[in-house]
Coordinates of N, CA and C in Angstrom, one line a residue:
M818 N 58.8 -24.2 28.9 CA 59.2 -26.2 29.4 C 59.9 -26.6 30.0
L819 N 59.7 -27.5 31.2 CA 61.0 -27.9 31.4 C 61.9 -28.5 30.6
G820 N 62.9 -28.9 31.1 CA 63.7 -30.1 30.1 C 63.6 -31.1 31.4
A821 N 64.7 -32.2 30.5 CA 65.5 -33.2 31.3 C 65.6 -33.4 33.0
E822 N 66.7 -32.5 32.8 CA 66.8 -31.9 34.0 C 65.6 -31.4 35.1
G823 N 64.7 -30.1 34.5 CA 63.8 -29.4 35.7 C 62.6 -30.8 35.9
V824 N 62.7 -32.4 34.9 CA 61.5 -32.6 35.3 C 62.1 -33.6 36.2
E825 N 63.3 -34.1 36.0 CA 63.9 -35.1 37.3 C 63.9 -34.7 38.1
R826 N 64.2 -33.1 38.2 CA 64.8 -32.4 39.8 C 63.0 -32.3 40.9
A827 N 62.1 -31.6 40.0 CA 60.8 -31.8 40.3 C 60.1 -33.0 40.3
T828 N 60.7 -34.3 40.2 CA 60.2 -35.9 40.2 C 61.1 -35.8 41.4
R829 N 62.3 -36.0 41.7 CA 62.9 -36.1 42.7 C 62.3 -35.4 44.0
T830 N 62.1 -33.9 43.8 CA 61.2 -33.2 45.1 C 60.0 -33.3 44.9
R831 N 59.5 -34.5 44.7 CA 57.6 -34.7 44.8 C 57.6 -36.2 45.5
V832 N 59.1 -36.9 45.0 CA 59.1 -38.2 46.0 C 59.2 -37.3 47.4
D833 N 60.5 -37.1 47.6 CA 60.5 -36.8 48.5 C 59.7 -35.4 49.6
T834 N 59.1 -35.3 48.8 CA 57.9 -34.9 49.8 C 56.7 -35.7 50.2
L835 N 56.8 -36.9 49.2 CA 55.8 -37.8 49.8 C 56.3 -38.8 50.6
R836 N 57.4 -38.6 50.8 CA 57.7 -39.6 51.4 C 57.9 -39.5 52.9
G837 N 58.3 -37.9 52.6 CA 57.8 -37.3 54.5 C 56.0 -37.1 54.5
Y838 N 55.5 -37.0 53.6 CA 54.2 -37.6 54.0 C 54.1 -38.8 54.6
Y839 N 54.3 -39.6 54.1 CA 54.1 -40.9 54.5 C 54.7 -41.1 55.6
D840 N 56.5 -40.2 56.1 CA 56.8 -40.3 57.6 C 55.9 -40.2 58.5
C841 N 55.7 -39.6 58.2 CA 54.5 -38.2 58.9 C 53.0 -39.4 59.3
M842 N 52.6 -39.8 58.0 CA 51.3 -40.1 58.4 C 51.3 -41.3 59.1
T843 N 52.8 -42.6 59.3 CA 52.7 -43.3 60.0 C 52.1 -43.3 61.7
A844 N 52.3 -41.9 62.5 CA 51.2 -41.4 63.4 C 50.2 -40.8 63.3
I845 N 49.8 -40.6 64.1 CA 48.6 -39.0 64.0 C 49.0 -38.0 63.6
P846 N 48.2 -37.4 62.1 CA 48.5 -36.5 62.2 C 48.3 -34.8 62.7
G847 N 49.3 -33.9 62.8 CA 49.5 -32.8 63.7 C 48.4 -32.0 64.4
Y848 N 47.5 -32.1 63.2 CA 45.8 -31.4 63.2 C 45.0 -32.0 63.5
H849 N 45.3 -34.1 64.1 CA 44.3 -34.6 64.2 C 43.2 -33.9 65.1
D850 N 44.1 -32.8 66.2 CA 43.1 -32.8 67.5 C 42.2 -31.5 67.2
D851 N 42.4 -30.8 65.8 CA 41.7 -29.9 65.4 C 41.2 -29.8 64.0
K852 N 40.8 -31.5 63.9 CA 40.1 -31.5 62.5 C 39.1 -31.1 62.0
A853 N 37.6 -31.0 63.0 CA 37.3 -30.6 63.2 C 36.6 -29.1 62.3
A854 N 37.5 -28.3 63.4 CA 37.8 -27.1 63.2 C 38.0 -27.0 61.7
Y855 N 39.1 -27.6 61.7 CA 39.6 -27.2 60.3 C 39.0 -27.5 59.3
L856 N 38.0 -28.6 59.5 CA 36.8 -28.7 58.2 C 35.9 -28.0 58.6
T857 N 35.8 -27.3 59.3 CA 34.5 -26.1 59.2 C 35.3 -25.0 59.0
R858 N 36.2 -24.6 59.0 CA 36.3 -23.0 58.2 C 36.8 -23.6 56.8
L859 N 37.6 -24.8 56.2 CA 37.3 -24.7 54.7 C 36.1 -24.5 54.1
R860 N 34.7 -25.4 55.0 CA 33.8 -25.6 54.2 C 33.2 -23.5 54.2
R861 N 33.3 -23.5 55.1 CA 33.5 -21.6 55.2 C 34.0 -21.0 54.0
I862 N 35.0 -21.5 53.5 CA 35.8 -20.2 52.8 C 35.3 -21.6 51.6
E863 N 35.4 -22.8 51.4 CA 34.4 -22.9 49.8 C 33.2 -22.3 49.6
G864 N 32.5 -21.5 50.8 CA 31.5 -21.3 50.1 C 31.7 -19.6 50.0
Q865 N 32.6 -19.4 50.5 CA 32.9 -18.0 50.0 C 33.8 -17.7 48.8
V866 N 34.1 -18.9 48.2 CA 34.7 -18.8 46.3 C 33.9 -19.2 46.3
R867 N 32.1 -19.6 46.1 CA 31.2 -20.1 45.9 C 30.4 -18.7 45.5
G868 N 30.4 -18.0 46.2 CA 29.7 -16.5 46.7 C 31.0 -16.1 45.5
L869 N 32.0 -16.2 45.9 CA 32.7 -15.3 44.2 C 32.1 -15.6 42.9
Q870 N 32.8 -16.5 42.8 CA 31.8 -17.3 41.5 C 30.5 -16.6 41.5
R871 N 29.8 -16.3 41.8 CA 28.3 -15.7 41.6 C 28.6 -14.3 41.6
M872 N 28.9 -13.7 42.4 CA 29.1 -12.5 42.5 C 29.6 -12.0 40.7
V873 N 30.4 -12.6 40.2 CA 31.3 -13.0 38.9 C 30.1 -13.0 38.1
D874 N 29.4 -14.2 38.2 CA 28.6 -14.5 37.1 C 27.1 -13.2 37.4
E875 N 27.0 -11.8 38.5 CA 25.7 -11.2 38.2 C 26.4 -10.1 38.3
D876 N 28.0 -10.2 37.8 CA 28.7 -8.8 37.2 C 28.5 -7.3 38.2
V877 N 29.0 -8.1 39.5 CA 29.0 -6.7 41.0 C 30.6 -6.3 40.3
Y878 N 30.0 -5.0 41.7 CA 31.4 -3.9 41.1 C 32.8 -4.8 41.4
C879 N 33.7 -4.8 40.5 CA 35.2 -5.1 40.5 C 35.6 -5.3 42.2
I880 N 35.7 -3.9 42.7 CA 35.9 -3.2 43.9 C 35.7 -4.6 44.8
D881 N 33.7 -5.3 44.8 CA 33.9 -5.2 46.2 C 33.7 -7.1 45.4
I882 N 34.8 -7.3 44.7 CA 34.9 -8.9 44.3 C 35.9 -9.0 44.9
L883 N 36.9 -8.2 44.5 CA 38.5 -8.1 45.1 C 38.1 -7.8 46.4
T884 N 37.5 -7.6 47.4 CA 37.7 -7.7 48.9 C 37.1 -9.3 49.4
Q885 N 36.0 -9.7 48.1 CA 35.7 -10.5 48.9 C 37.0 -11.6 48.7
V886 N 37.9 -11.1 47.5 CA 39.1 -12.3 47.4 C 40.1 -12.2 48.3
S887 N 40.2 -10.7 48.6 CA 41.4 -10.6 49.9 C 40.7 -11.7 51.1
A888 N 39.5 -11.8 51.5 CA 39.0 -12.2 53.0 C 39.2 -13.7 52.7
V889 N 39.4 -14.6 51.4 CA 39.1 -15.9 51.1 C 40.7 -15.6 51.6
T890 N 41.5 -15.1 50.8 CA 42.9 -15.2 51.0 C 43.2 -15.1 52.3
K891 N 43.0 -14.6 53.0 CA 43.2 -14.0 54.5 C 42.3 -15.5 55.0
A892 N 41.5 -16.0 54.7 CA 41.3 -17.3 55.9 C 42.1 -18.3 55.1
L893 N 42.3 -19.0 53.6 CA 43.4 -19.7 54.0 C 44.5 -19.7 54.3
Q894 N 45.2 -18.2 54.8 CA 46.6 -17.5 55.0 C 45.7 -18.4 56.4
G895 N 45.1 -18.0 56.9 CA 45.1 -17.8 58.3 C 44.6 -20.0 58.8
V896 N 44.8 -20.7 58.0 CA 44.8 -22.6 57.9 C 45.8 -22.5 57.6
A897 N 46.2 -22.0 56.8 CA 48.0 -22.6 56.4 C 48.9 -22.2 57.9
V898 N 48.9 -21.2 58.5 CA 49.7 -20.8 59.9 C 49.3 -22.0 60.8
G899 N 48.0 -22.2 60.5 CA 47.5 -23.4 61.6 C 48.3 -24.3 61.0
L900 N 48.0 -24.9 60.5 CA 49.1 -26.2 59.7 C 50.1 -26.0 60.3
V901 N 51.4 -24.9 59.9 CA 52.5 -25.0 59.9 C 52.7 -25.1 62.0
E902 N 51.5 -24.7 62.3 CA 51.9 -24.4 64.2 C 52.3 -25.8 63.8
D903 N 50.5 -26.6 63.9 CA 50.3 -28.5 63.8 C 51.5 -29.1 63.5
H904 N 51.9 -28.5 62.4 CA 53.0 -29.7 61.7 C 54.7 -29.5 62.2
L905 N 55.1 -28.5 63.1 CA 55.9 -27.9 63.6 C 56.1 -28.4 65.2
G906 N 54.8 -28.7 65.8 CA 54.4 -29.0 67.0 C 54.5 -30.5 67.1
H907 N 53.9 -31.1 66.2 CA 53.8 -32.3 66.1 C 55.1 -33.5 65.2
C908 N 55.1 -33.4 63.9 CA 55.8 -34.3 62.5 C 56.9 -33.5 63.7
V909 N 57.4 -32.3 63.0 CA 58.9 -31.8 63.5 C 59.6 -32.4 64.9
R910 N 58.5 -32.2 65.8 CA 58.8 -32.3 67.1 C 59.6 -33.7 67.3
D911 N 58.4 -34.4 66.7 CA 58.9 -35.9 67.1 C 59.8 -36.1 66.3
A912 N 60.3 -35.9 65.3 CA 61.4 -36.3 64.4 C 62.7 -36.1 65.0
V913 N 62.3 -34.5 65.9 CA 63.7 -34.0 66.2 C 64.1 -34.8 67.4
A914 N 62.7 -35.0 68.4 CA 63.1 -36.2 69.9 C 63.4 -37.1 69.3
S915 N 63.2 -38.0 68.4 CA 63.6 -38.9 67.9 C 65.2 -39.2 67.3
G916 N 65.7 -38.2 66.6 CA 67.3 -37.7 66.2 C 67.0 -38.4 65.1
G917 N 68.4 -38.2 64.2 CA 69.0 -38.6 63.1 C 68.3 -38.0 61.7
G918 N 68.3 -38.7 60.8 CA 68.3 -38.1 59.4 C 66.6 -37.4 59.3
S919 N 66.2 -38.3 59.8 CA 64.4 -37.8 59.5 C 64.4 -36.0 60.8
A920 N 64.5 -35.6 61.6 CA 65.2 -34.4 62.0 C 65.6 -33.6 60.9
D921 N 66.5 -33.5 60.4 CA 67.1 -32.8 59.2 C 66.1 -33.2 58.4
Q922 N 65.0 -33.7 57.8 CA 64.2 -33.5 56.7 C 63.3 -33.7 57.1
K923 N 62.3 -32.9 58.3 CA 60.8 -32.0 58.6 C 61.7 -30.9 58.8
V924 N 63.0 -30.6 59.0 CA 63.2 -29.2 60.1 C 63.2 -28.8 57.7
A925 N 64.0 -29.1 56.7 CA 63.6 -29.0 55.5 C 62.5 -29.1 55.0
E926 N 61.8 -29.7 55.6 CA 60.2 -30.1 54.9 C 59.2 -28.7 55.2
A927 N 59.7 -29.1 56.7 CA 59.0 -27.5 57.3 C 59.2 -26.0 56.5
S928 N 60.6 -25.8 56.9 CA 61.0 -24.5 56.1 C 60.3 -24.0 55.0
A929 N 60.7 -25.7 53.9 CA 60.2 -25.4 52.2 C 58.6 -24.6 52.1
A930 N 57.9 -25.1 53.3 CA 57.0 -25.2 53.1 C 56.5 -23.4 53.6
I931 N 57.0 -23.1 54.4 CA 57.1 -21.8 55.1 C 57.6 -21.0 53.6
A932 N 58.9 -20.9 53.6 CA 58.8 -20.4 51.7 C 58.0 -20.1 51.4
R933 N 57.2 -21.4 50.8 CA 56.6 -21.7 49.5 C 55.3 -20.8 50.4
L934 N 54.4 -20.5 51.5 CA 53.6 -20.1 51.7 C 53.9 -17.9 51.9
L935 N 55.2 -17.7 52.2 CA 55.3 -16.6 51.9 C 55.2 -15.9 50.4
R936 N 55.6 -17.2 49.6 CA 56.4 -16.3 48.2 C 54.6 -15.8 47.3
T937 N 53.2 -16.7 48.0 CA 52.0 -16.0 48.5 C 52.1 -15.0 48.6

């Protein structure tokens, strides 16, 4: 359980993340041009997850389920990498071009997102 300091830090981090989100959202998101492709990929992944549920419900062999979990994980990682590339190429690039503290914030935000992806 988080102490008062941990809750404050988590809240501050969440607020900073949301602030960065809304700053970036004032313009068109970096993934906008590929939005339909992302939605298609995510719907396919959603179908794979439903398939996993069905496999567990039907008592399918563990290794077969794990193989499908691996496929879903790779598919989600592919979406994540694409979103990072779009974020770097749009939000971060625009912030760096305009300079100031916003650029530092966007670079730090992107670095933190990449670090979270690497931990998974």
